[in-house]
mmCIF file of C-alpha atoms and ligand atoms in Angstrom:
data_model
loop_
_atom_site.group_PDB
_atom_site.id
_atom_site.type_symbol
_atom_site.label_atom_id
_atom_site.label_comp_id
_atom_site.label_asym_id
_atom_site.label_seq_id
_atom_site.Cartn_x
_atom_site.Cartn_y
_atom_site.Cartn_z
ATOM 1 C CA MET A 210 17.905 13.385 19.345
ATOM 2 C CA SER A 211 18.834 17.046 19.571
ATOM 3 C CA ARG A 212 17.693 19.188 22.464
ATOM 4 C CA PHE A 213 15.661 21.217 19.970
ATOM 5 C CA LEU A 214 13.160 18.527 19.001
ATOM 6 C CA SER A 215 9.613 19.457 19.940
ATOM 7 C CA SER A 216 8.364 17.529 22.961
ATOM 8 C CA ARG A 217 5.469 16.353 20.768
ATOM 9 C CA TYR A 218 7.865 14.122 18.813
ATOM 10 C CA ARG A 219 10.273 12.923 21.494
ATOM 11 C CA ASP A 220 8.544 9.559 21.965
ATOM 12 C CA LEU A 221 7.500 9.127 18.348
ATOM 13 C CA GLU A 222 8.555 5.810 16.895
ATOM 14 C CA ALA A 223 9.054 6.286 13.167
ATOM 15 C CA TYR A 224 7.997 3.719 10.572
ATOM 16 C CA THR A 225 10.697 1.249 9.502
ATOM 17 C CA PRO A 226 10.616 0.859 5.715
ATOM 18 C CA GLY A 227 11.660 -2.402 4.058
ATOM 19 C CA GLU A 228 15.374 -2.719 3.361
ATOM 20 C CA GLN A 229 16.692 -1.135 0.150
ATOM 21 C CA PRO A 230 20.249 -2.518 0.331
ATOM 22 C CA THR A 231 23.039 -1.347 -1.945
ATOM 23 C CA ASP A 232 25.742 -3.805 -0.799
ATOM 24 C CA MET A 233 24.878 -6.428 -3.415
ATOM 25 C CA GLN A 234 22.286 -7.393 -6.027
ATOM 26 C CA TYR A 235 19.427 -9.198 -4.286
ATOM 27 C CA ILE A 236 16.310 -10.797 -5.673
ATOM 28 C CA LYS A 237 14.100 -8.188 -4.038
ATOM 29 C CA LEU A 238 10.891 -9.681 -2.735
ATOM 30 C CA ASN A 239 10.578 -7.468 0.329
ATOM 31 C CA THR A 240 8.762 -4.232 -0.566
ATOM 32 C CA ASN A 241 6.005 -5.317 -2.952
ATOM 33 C CA GLU A 242 7.379 -3.512 -5.980
ATOM 34 C CA SER A 243 6.419 -4.665 -9.458
ATOM 35 C CA PRO A 244 9.009 -6.889 -11.137
ATOM 36 C CA TYR A 245 8.070 -5.237 -14.451
ATOM 37 C CA PRO A 246 9.465 -1.913 -15.684
ATOM 38 C CA PRO A 247 7.229 1.060 -16.495
ATOM 39 C CA SER A 248 5.623 0.895 -19.957
ATOM 40 C CA ALA A 249 7.224 2.285 -23.125
ATOM 41 C CA ALA A 250 4.930 5.344 -23.004
ATOM 42 C CA VAL A 251 6.351 6.262 -19.593
ATOM 43 C CA LEU A 252 9.923 5.998 -20.853
ATOM 44 C CA GLU A 253 9.030 8.238 -23.788
ATOM 45 C CA ALA A 254 7.223 10.792 -21.617
ATOM 46 C CA VAL A 255 10.161 11.238 -19.250
ATOM 47 C CA ASN A 256 12.699 12.336 -21.838
ATOM 48 C CA ALA A 257 15.736 14.606 -21.958
ATOM 49 C CA GLU A 258 13.633 17.546 -23.134
ATOM 50 C CA GLU A 259 11.432 17.233 -20.063
ATOM 51 C CA VAL A 260 14.477 16.900 -17.807
ATOM 52 C CA SER A 261 15.732 20.186 -19.280
ATOM 53 C CA ARG A 262 12.529 21.859 -18.012
ATOM 54 C CA LEU A 263 13.221 20.967 -14.378
ATOM 55 C CA ASN A 264 14.102 24.610 -13.746
ATOM 56 C CA LEU A 265 10.336 25.227 -13.788
ATOM 57 C CA TYR A 266 7.905 24.237 -11.039
ATOM 58 C CA SER A 267 5.415 21.480 -11.666
ATOM 59 C CA ASP A 268 1.681 22.136 -12.121
ATOM 60 C CA PRO A 269 0.310 22.274 -8.551
ATOM 61 C CA THR A 270 -3.221 21.548 -9.800
ATOM 62 C CA CYS A 271 -2.008 18.359 -11.553
ATOM 63 C CA LYS A 272 -4.717 19.051 -14.104
ATOM 64 C CA LYS A 273 -3.762 16.542 -16.805
ATOM 65 C CA LEU A 274 -3.045 13.679 -14.432
ATOM 66 C CA LYS A 275 -6.322 14.239 -12.603
ATOM 67 C CA ALA A 276 -8.227 14.337 -15.910
ATOM 68 C CA ALA A 277 -6.605 11.061 -17.003
ATOM 69 C CA LEU A 278 -7.459 9.328 -13.715
ATOM 70 C CA ALA A 279 -10.994 10.763 -13.735
ATOM 71 C CA SER A 280 -11.592 9.330 -17.177
ATOM 72 C CA LEU A 281 -10.149 5.906 -16.223
ATOM 73 C CA TYR A 282 -12.341 5.630 -13.116
ATOM 74 C CA GLY A 283 -15.450 7.312 -14.565
ATOM 75 C CA LYS A 284 -15.282 10.303 -12.182
ATOM 76 C CA LYS A 285 -14.869 14.075 -12.410
ATOM 77 C CA SER A 286 -11.481 15.723 -11.808
ATOM 78 C CA GLU A 287 -12.995 17.224 -8.638
ATOM 79 C CA ASN A 288 -13.235 13.688 -7.255
ATOM 80 C CA ILE A 289 -9.506 13.028 -7.667
ATOM 81 C CA PHE A 290 -6.611 13.922 -5.392
ATOM 82 C CA VAL A 291 -2.967 13.193 -6.201
ATOM 83 C CA SER A 292 0.208 13.501 -4.188
ATOM 84 C CA SER A 293 3.661 12.027 -3.964
ATOM 85 C CA GLY A 294 2.932 8.467 -2.876
ATOM 86 C CA SER A 295 -0.086 7.163 -1.044
ATOM 87 C CA ASP A 296 1.883 7.531 2.199
ATOM 88 C CA ASP A 297 1.581 11.277 1.656
ATOM 89 C CA ILE A 298 -2.178 10.966 1.184
ATOM 90 C CA LEU A 299 -2.573 8.760 4.252
ATOM 91 C CA ASN A 300 -0.615 11.316 6.272
ATOM 92 C CA PHE A 301 -2.842 14.153 4.990
ATOM 93 C CA SER A 302 -5.929 12.075 5.768
ATOM 94 C CA PHE A 303 -4.894 11.524 9.386
ATOM 95 C CA MET A 304 -4.252 15.292 9.633
ATOM 96 C CA ALA A 305 -7.540 16.193 8.007
ATOM 97 C CA PHE A 306 -10.007 13.617 9.291
ATOM 98 C CA CYS A 307 -8.784 12.615 12.771
ATOM 99 C CA GLU A 308 -8.524 14.778 15.861
ATOM 100 C CA GLY A 309 -7.174 13.793 19.288
ATOM 101 C CA SER A 310 -9.893 12.115 21.324
ATOM 102 C CA LYS A 311 -12.629 14.080 19.533
ATOM 103 C CA ARG A 312 -12.301 12.074 16.323
ATOM 104 C CA PRO A 313 -10.191 8.999 17.060
ATOM 105 C CA VAL A 314 -9.226 6.407 14.481
ATOM 106 C CA ARG A 315 -9.751 2.647 14.272
ATOM 107 C CA PHE A 316 -7.768 0.209 12.165
ATOM 108 C CA PRO A 317 -6.790 -3.470 12.267
ATOM 109 C CA GLU A 318 -4.038 -4.434 14.695
ATOM 110 C CA ILE A 319 -2.199 -6.370 11.997
ATOM 111 C CA SER A 320 -2.108 -4.003 9.034
ATOM 112 C CA TYR A 321 0.047 -1.368 7.389
ATOM 113 C CA GLY A 322 2.488 -0.247 10.113
ATOM 114 C CA PHE A 323 2.243 3.399 9.121
ATOM 115 C CA TYR A 324 -1.317 3.841 10.459
ATOM 116 C CA SER A 325 -0.233 3.866 14.101
ATOM 117 C CA VAL A 326 2.759 6.081 13.230
ATOM 118 C CA TYR A 327 0.478 8.718 11.647
ATOM 119 C CA ALA A 328 -1.880 8.505 14.625
ATOM 120 C CA GLU A 329 1.037 9.097 17.011
ATOM 121 C CA LEU A 330 2.508 11.821 14.802
ATOM 122 C CA HIS A 331 -0.743 13.792 14.861
ATOM 123 C CA GLY A 332 -1.691 12.996 18.459
ATOM 124 C CA VAL A 333 -4.779 11.026 17.490
ATOM 125 C CA ASP A 334 -6.279 8.442 19.852
ATOM 126 C CA TYR A 335 -6.436 5.091 18.122
ATOM 127 C CA THR A 336 -7.742 1.588 18.563
ATOM 128 C CA ALA A 337 -5.840 -1.231 16.888
ATOM 129 C CA VAL A 338 -8.566 -3.860 16.520
ATOM 130 C CA PRO A 339 -7.393 -7.502 16.676
ATOM 131 C CA LEU A 340 -7.995 -9.632 13.590
ATOM 132 C CA SER A 341 -9.859 -12.942 13.777
ATOM 133 C CA GLU A 342 -7.837 -16.084 14.480
ATOM 134 C CA ASP A 343 -7.416 -16.727 10.718
ATOM 135 C CA PHE A 344 -6.169 -13.109 10.166
ATOM 136 C CA SER A 345 -9.407 -11.995 8.524
ATOM 137 C CA ILE A 346 -11.047 -8.673 9.400
ATOM 138 C CA ASN A 347 -14.280 -9.022 11.354
ATOM 139 C CA VAL A 348 -16.583 -6.561 9.580
ATOM 140 C CA GLU A 349 -18.794 -6.048 12.650
ATOM 141 C CA ASP A 350 -15.792 -4.581 14.513
ATOM 142 C CA TYR A 351 -15.923 -1.605 12.139
ATOM 143 C CA CYS A 352 -19.687 -1.019 12.036
ATOM 144 C CA HIS A 353 -21.492 1.669 14.092
ATOM 145 C CA ASN A 354 -18.337 3.390 15.283
ATOM 146 C CA ASP A 355 -17.534 6.745 16.751
ATOM 147 C CA ALA A 356 -14.169 6.890 14.990
ATOM 148 C CA THR A 357 -12.643 7.370 11.569
ATOM 149 C CA VAL A 358 -12.099 3.920 10.064
ATOM 150 C CA VAL A 359 -8.946 3.024 8.131
ATOM 151 C CA ILE A 360 -8.740 -0.355 6.416
ATOM 152 C CA ALA A 361 -6.258 -1.654 3.862
ATOM 153 C CA ASN A 362 -8.159 -3.767 1.339
ATOM 154 C CA PRO A 363 -6.614 -6.206 0.567
ATOM 155 C CA ASN A 364 -5.027 -6.009 3.988
ATOM 156 C CA ALA A 365 -1.252 -6.043 4.390
ATOM 157 C CA PRO A 366 0.719 -8.106 5.235
ATOM 158 C CA THR A 367 -2.000 -10.786 5.221
ATOM 159 C CA GLY A 368 -3.255 -10.197 1.659
ATOM 160 C CA ILE A 369 -6.795 -11.081 2.754
ATOM 161 C CA ALA A 370 -9.519 -8.986 1.091
ATOM 162 C CA LEU A 371 -12.969 -7.813 2.127
ATOM 163 C CA THR A 372 -15.700 -8.060 -0.504
ATOM 164 C CA LEU A 373 -17.244 -4.882 -1.923
ATOM 165 C CA ALA A 374 -20.460 -5.718 -0.037
ATOM 166 C CA GLU A 375 -18.514 -5.881 3.239
ATOM 167 C CA VAL A 376 -16.864 -2.515 2.571
ATOM 168 C CA GLU A 377 -20.264 -1.025 1.712
ATOM 169 C CA LYS A 378 -21.676 -2.364 4.979
ATOM 170 C CA ILE A 379 -18.918 -0.579 6.923
ATOM 171 C CA VAL A 380 -19.532 2.642 4.988
ATOM 172 C CA THR A 381 -23.332 2.613 5.416
ATOM 173 C CA SER A 382 -23.167 1.720 9.100
ATOM 174 C CA ASN A 383 -20.956 4.748 9.819
ATOM 175 C CA PRO A 384 -22.776 7.592 8.033
ATOM 176 C CA ASP A 385 -21.166 10.236 10.245
ATOM 177 C CA GLN A 386 -17.622 8.879 10.168
ATOM 178 C CA LEU A 387 -15.112 8.918 7.371
ATOM 179 C CA VAL A 388 -14.176 5.461 6.101
ATOM 180 C CA LEU A 389 -10.779 5.339 4.381
ATOM 181 C CA ILE A 390 -10.081 2.277 2.259
ATOM 182 C CA ASP A 391 -6.414 1.907 1.351
ATOM 183 C CA GLU A 392 -6.395 0.072 -1.982
ATOM 184 C CA ALA A 393 -2.632 -0.136 -2.531
ATOM 185 C CA TYR A 394 -3.029 -3.791 -3.616
ATOM 186 C CA VAL A 395 -6.522 -3.868 -5.109
ATOM 187 C CA ASP A 396 -5.461 -4.513 -8.722
ATOM 188 C CA PHE A 397 -4.218 -8.002 -7.841
ATOM 189 C CA GLY A 398 -7.627 -9.528 -7.245
ATOM 190 C CA GLY A 399 -9.551 -7.275 -4.850
ATOM 191 C CA GLU A 400 -12.810 -5.426 -5.514
ATOM 192 C CA SER A 401 -12.352 -1.661 -5.670
ATOM 193 C CA ALA A 402 -14.645 0.578 -3.638
ATOM 194 C CA THR A 403 -14.072 3.460 -6.099
ATOM 195 C CA VAL A 404 -17.439 2.522 -7.653
ATOM 196 C CA LEU A 405 -19.135 3.625 -4.391
ATOM 197 C CA THR A 406 -17.699 7.114 -4.002
ATOM 198 C CA ASP A 407 -20.549 8.855 -5.886
ATOM 199 C CA LYS A 408 -23.072 7.168 -3.622
ATOM 200 C CA TYR A 409 -21.473 7.838 -0.215
ATOM 201 C CA ASP A 410 -20.026 11.127 1.004
ATOM 202 C CA ASN A 411 -18.094 9.448 3.835
ATOM 203 C CA LEU A 412 -15.926 7.157 1.710
ATOM 204 C CA LEU A 413 -12.324 7.946 0.749
ATOM 205 C CA VAL A 414 -10.416 5.465 -1.406
ATOM 206 C CA VAL A 415 -6.624 5.843 -1.437
ATOM 207 C CA ALA A 416 -4.488 4.141 -4.096
ATOM 208 C CA THR A 417 -0.979 4.134 -5.477
ATOM 209 C CA PHE A 418 1.087 3.872 -8.655
ATOM 210 C CA SER A 419 3.772 2.008 -6.659
ATOM 211 C CA LYS A 420 2.537 -1.566 -6.984
ATOM 212 C CA SER A 421 0.414 -2.438 -10.020
ATOM 213 C CA ARG A 422 1.714 0.520 -12.067
ATOM 214 C CA SER A 423 5.457 -0.037 -11.647
ATOM 215 C CA LEU A 424 6.221 3.487 -10.386
ATOM 216 C CA ALA A 425 7.323 2.973 -6.764
ATOM 217 C CA GLY A 426 10.444 5.049 -7.379
ATOM 218 C CA ALA A 427 8.497 7.926 -8.942
ATOM 219 C CA ARG A 428 6.369 8.403 -5.771
ATOM 220 C CA LEU A 429 2.795 8.870 -6.909
ATOM 221 C CA GLY A 430 -0.478 8.161 -5.156
ATOM 222 C CA PHE A 431 -4.102 9.121 -5.775
ATOM 223 C CA ALA A 432 -7.382 9.227 -3.944
ATOM 224 C CA ILE A 433 -11.004 9.153 -5.073
ATOM 225 C CA ALA A 434 -13.872 10.589 -3.043
ATOM 226 C CA ASN A 435 -16.665 13.083 -2.964
ATOM 227 C CA GLU A 436 -15.701 16.675 -3.927
ATOM 228 C CA GLN A 437 -15.698 18.056 -0.388
ATOM 229 C CA ILE A 438 -13.343 15.370 0.927
ATOM 230 C CA ILE A 439 -10.983 16.034 -1.984
ATOM 231 C CA ALA A 440 -11.147 19.790 -1.291
ATOM 232 C CA ASP A 441 -10.155 19.104 2.342
ATOM 233 C CA LEU A 442 -7.119 17.113 1.187
ATOM 234 C CA GLU A 443 -6.174 19.911 -1.234
ATOM 235 C CA LYS A 444 -6.347 22.370 1.657
ATOM 236 C CA ILE A 445 -3.792 20.316 3.613
ATOM 237 C CA LYS A 446 -1.592 19.870 0.530
ATOM 238 C CA TYR A 447 -1.653 23.596 -0.215
ATOM 239 C CA SER A 448 -0.737 24.216 3.433
ATOM 240 C CA THR A 449 2.344 22.007 3.229
ATOM 241 C CA ASN A 450 3.815 21.472 -0.240
ATOM 242 C CA PRO A 451 1.637 22.276 -3.271
ATOM 243 C CA TYR A 452 4.368 21.131 -5.687
ATOM 244 C CA SER A 453 4.765 17.767 -4.012
ATOM 245 C CA ILE A 454 4.615 15.913 -7.343
ATOM 246 C CA ASN A 455 7.569 16.719 -9.558
ATOM 247 C CA ARG A 456 7.251 17.394 -13.303
ATOM 248 C CA LEU A 457 8.656 14.016 -14.390
ATOM 249 C CA THR A 458 6.407 12.026 -12.098
ATOM 250 C CA LEU A 459 3.349 13.914 -13.353
ATOM 251 C CA LEU A 460 4.263 12.953 -16.930
ATOM 252 C CA ALA A 461 5.062 9.358 -15.957
ATOM 253 C CA GLY A 462 1.731 9.052 -14.160
ATOM 254 C CA GLU A 463 -0.288 10.392 -17.111
ATOM 255 C CA ALA A 464 1.471 8.005 -19.488
ATOM 256 C CA ALA A 465 0.906 5.075 -17.118
ATOM 257 C CA VAL A 466 -2.822 5.802 -16.996
ATOM 258 C CA ARG A 467 -2.922 5.889 -20.811
ATOM 259 C CA ASP A 468 -1.175 2.498 -20.867
ATOM 260 C CA ASN A 469 -3.542 0.891 -18.385
ATOM 261 C CA GLY A 470 -3.779 -2.313 -20.442
ATOM 262 C CA TYR A 471 -0.055 -3.024 -20.088
ATOM 263 C CA TYR A 472 -0.263 -2.746 -16.312
ATOM 264 C CA MET A 473 -3.429 -4.802 -15.970
ATOM 265 C CA ASP A 474 -1.804 -7.547 -18.085
ATOM 266 C CA ASN A 475 1.163 -7.491 -15.705
ATOM 267 C CA CYS A 476 -1.241 -7.848 -12.777
ATOM 268 C CA LYS A 477 -2.672 -10.988 -14.411
ATOM 269 C CA LYS A 478 0.832 -12.437 -14.710
ATOM 270 C CA ILE A 479 1.537 -11.616 -11.067
ATOM 271 C CA ILE A 480 -1.733 -13.261 -9.962
ATOM 272 C CA GLU A 481 -0.764 -16.411 -11.911
ATOM 273 C CA MET A 482 2.673 -16.408 -10.294
ATOM 274 C CA ARG A 483 1.128 -15.893 -6.851
ATOM 275 C CA GLU A 484 -1.036 -18.977 -7.279
ATOM 276 C CA TYR A 485 1.889 -20.990 -8.687
ATOM 277 C CA THR A 486 4.173 -20.046 -5.791
ATOM 278 C CA GLN A 487 1.524 -20.508 -3.103
ATOM 279 C CA LYS A 488 0.781 -24.007 -4.371
ATOM 280 C CA ALA A 489 4.482 -24.909 -4.344
ATOM 281 C CA LEU A 490 4.912 -23.469 -0.839
ATOM 282 C CA ARG A 491 1.906 -25.406 0.465
ATOM 283 C CA GLU A 492 3.422 -28.569 -0.990
ATOM 284 C CA LEU A 493 6.545 -27.737 1.028
ATOM 285 C CA GLY A 494 4.501 -27.632 4.229
ATOM 286 C CA PHE A 495 3.844 -23.895 4.391
ATOM 287 C CA TYR A 496 0.600 -22.341 5.581
ATOM 288 C CA THR A 497 -0.345 -19.391 3.381
ATOM 289 C CA THR A 498 -3.289 -17.014 3.656
ATOM 290 C CA ASP A 499 -5.662 -16.525 0.710
ATOM 291 C CA SER A 500 -3.783 -13.523 -0.652
ATOM 292 C CA LYS A 501 -5.428 -11.190 -3.149
ATOM 293 C CA ALA A 502 -2.323 -8.978 -3.252
ATOM 294 C CA ASN A 503 1.060 -9.058 -5.003
ATOM 295 C CA PHE A 504 2.599 -10.822 -2.031
ATOM 296 C CA ILE A 505 2.300 -14.114 -0.202
ATOM 297 C CA PHE A 506 2.045 -14.356 3.576
ATOM 298 C CA ALA A 507 3.578 -17.667 4.534
ATOM 299 C CA LYS A 508 4.621 -19.655 7.574
ATOM 300 C CA SER A 509 6.653 -22.851 7.479
ATOM 301 C CA GLU A 510 5.892 -25.798 9.751
ATOM 302 C CA GLN A 511 9.615 -26.556 9.762
ATOM 303 C CA ILE A 512 11.490 -23.291 10.257
ATOM 304 C CA GLY A 513 10.878 -20.036 12.138
ATOM 305 C CA GLY A 514 10.052 -16.813 10.297
ATOM 306 C CA GLU A 515 13.231 -14.954 11.182
ATOM 307 C CA GLU A 516 15.435 -17.965 10.540
ATOM 308 C CA LEU A 517 13.986 -18.404 7.064
ATOM 309 C CA TYR A 518 14.309 -14.684 6.329
ATOM 310 C CA LEU A 519 18.005 -14.749 7.306
ATOM 311 C CA ALA A 520 18.742 -17.966 5.404
ATOM 312 C CA LEU A 521 17.149 -16.502 2.269
ATOM 313 C CA LYS A 522 19.049 -13.238 2.686
ATOM 314 C CA GLN A 523 22.286 -15.192 2.874
ATOM 315 C CA ARG A 524 21.350 -16.701 -0.484
ATOM 316 C CA GLY A 525 20.695 -13.265 -2.008
ATOM 317 C CA ILE A 526 16.896 -13.272 -1.663
ATOM 318 C CA LEU A 527 15.197 -10.580 0.392
ATOM 319 C CA VAL A 528 11.745 -11.122 1.888
ATOM 320 C CA ARG A 529 10.030 -9.114 4.636
ATOM 321 C CA HIS A 530 9.952 -10.393 8.191
ATOM 322 C CA PHE A 531 8.020 -8.585 10.930
ATOM 323 C CA THR A 532 8.953 -8.959 14.590
ATOM 324 C CA LYS A 533 5.399 -8.381 15.891
ATOM 325 C CA GLU A 534 4.610 -11.351 18.147
ATOM 326 C CA LYS A 535 1.430 -12.488 16.357
ATOM 327 C CA ILE A 536 3.081 -12.701 12.952
ATOM 328 C CA LYS A 537 6.701 -13.451 13.783
ATOM 329 C CA ASP A 538 6.460 -16.977 12.323
ATOM 330 C CA PHE A 539 5.513 -15.545 8.924
ATOM 331 C CA ASN A 540 7.296 -13.896 6.046
ATOM 332 C CA ARG A 541 5.758 -11.600 3.470
ATOM 333 C CA ILE A 542 7.071 -12.511 0.048
ATOM 334 C CA THR A 543 6.534 -10.196 -2.916
ATOM 335 C CA VAL A 544 5.431 -12.018 -6.063
ATOM 336 C CA GLY A 545 7.944 -11.561 -8.854
ATOM 337 C CA THR A 546 8.641 -13.147 -12.213
ATOM 338 C CA ARG A 547 8.682 -16.902 -12.854
ATOM 339 C CA ASP A 548 12.507 -16.876 -12.656
ATOM 340 C CA GLN A 549 12.479 -15.050 -9.329
ATOM 341 C CA MET A 550 9.838 -17.369 -7.873
ATOM 342 C CA ASP A 551 11.718 -20.453 -9.056
ATOM 343 C CA ALA A 552 14.917 -19.124 -7.459
ATOM 344 C CA LEU A 553 12.986 -18.528 -4.226
ATOM 345 C CA LEU A 554 11.487 -22.034 -4.223
ATOM 346 C CA GLU A 555 14.851 -23.566 -5.041
ATOM 347 C CA ALA A 556 16.473 -21.728 -2.118
ATOM 348 C CA ILE A 557 13.650 -22.728 0.250
ATOM 349 C CA ARG A 558 13.976 -26.395 -0.796
ATOM 350 C CA GLU A 559 17.684 -26.186 -0.072
ATOM 351 C CA ILE A 560 17.159 -24.513 3.325
ATOM 352 C CA LEU A 561 14.564 -27.123 4.314
ATOM 353 C CA GLY A 562 16.743 -29.989 3.041
ATOM 354 C CA ARG A 563 14.053 -30.982 0.512
ATOM 355 C CA LYS A 564 16.234 -31.294 -2.569
HETATM 356 N N1 PMP B 48 -0.628 1.373 1.843
HETATM 357 C C1 PMP B 48 -0.177 0.130 2.005
HETATM 358 C C2 PMP B 48 -1.096 -0.899 2.563
HETATM 359 C C3 PMP B 48 1.148 -0.194 1.661
HETATM 360 O O1 PMP B 48 1.617 -1.424 1.849
HETATM 361 C C4 PMP B 48 1.976 0.823 1.120
HETATM 362 C C5 PMP B 48 3.395 0.515 0.667
HETATM 363 N N2 PMP B 48 4.294 0.188 1.600
HETATM 364 C C6 PMP B 48 1.463 2.098 1.004
HETATM 365 C C7 PMP B 48 0.151 2.349 1.354
HETATM 366 C C8 PMP B 48 2.314 3.255 0.535
HETATM 367 O O2 PMP B 48 2.697 3.174 -0.773
HETATM 368 P P1 PMP B 48 3.261 4.420 -1.586
HETATM 369 O O3 PMP B 48 3.576 5.528 -0.605
HETATM 370 O O4 PMP B 48 4.450 3.909 -2.275
HETATM 371 O O5 PMP B 48 2.154 4.829 -2.512
#
């Protein structure tokens, strides 16, 4: 730390992203990326001619991408916000819709680790609400609040989803609070709350192209809400970096929306692989949650979470282990292709001496 750092940030503990190692080729099951490449339309859209136009700024209004998303979700462009990754949008949302002790924030204790980082970054009081014993979210804990509510649905790293009716209950019971639903993983079996945004002016749904749309490396996220909420997010974006989405990512995003069928087919394959792998893990004595995401949250009865993570890493397979006490026995395993899942199961059998 330099002596110049603002005192506001001296105690800030930054988020630790999943490993992106370059030392060797791993089977990467640690950051919930898609195992499938972007569609052919994306490869065509991001071509040499477009690269040669990188001397020009990108469209700060993101007009075409917003129109494509609006049409896919049955909304108006005014209901759509886009920025470079949903992390960016979450950050803007904490800036825009939370305020010290005046408008604190509430989110599950076991959830996306960035929520507490954003709260700390922006000096927002927060309550990390414990999950139930089985890692599910107790809906009542989020009803009739005096705080902004942030919930990942499906939740991460548990993969457990709330139903649309449960989300609606949270939204209707907090008419004067903003409810942010982070739908990073919704395309793998969750119910999207985007259908409710015309009905409720306190609902903000945040989503990403990083998981189901194979564009983690392009950095693209979107949000759907009532016009005023979107205008507030635009105000923050235009006060920080209006060109946050680069020209190539804008084109890739538009093409990905046009090719929605390809991505939704991939989601089906990933769901099938999730069920296949979960069944095999349960047969090997693992406890797994009922994941509706592109990852499995699993605990072995035979081996500790960290020990399994390290043994897999040694065999060239990366999964995500969290040191938080309540979940330290678990690993979060991204669902990949059949070959990747078979290699994972093979390695686990070997580690457990079950061959
Ligand atoms: N929300 C959740 C719940 C996530 O797990 C992630 C990915 N780590 C994100 C948001 C951010 O994704 P991105 O910035 O790639 O859109």
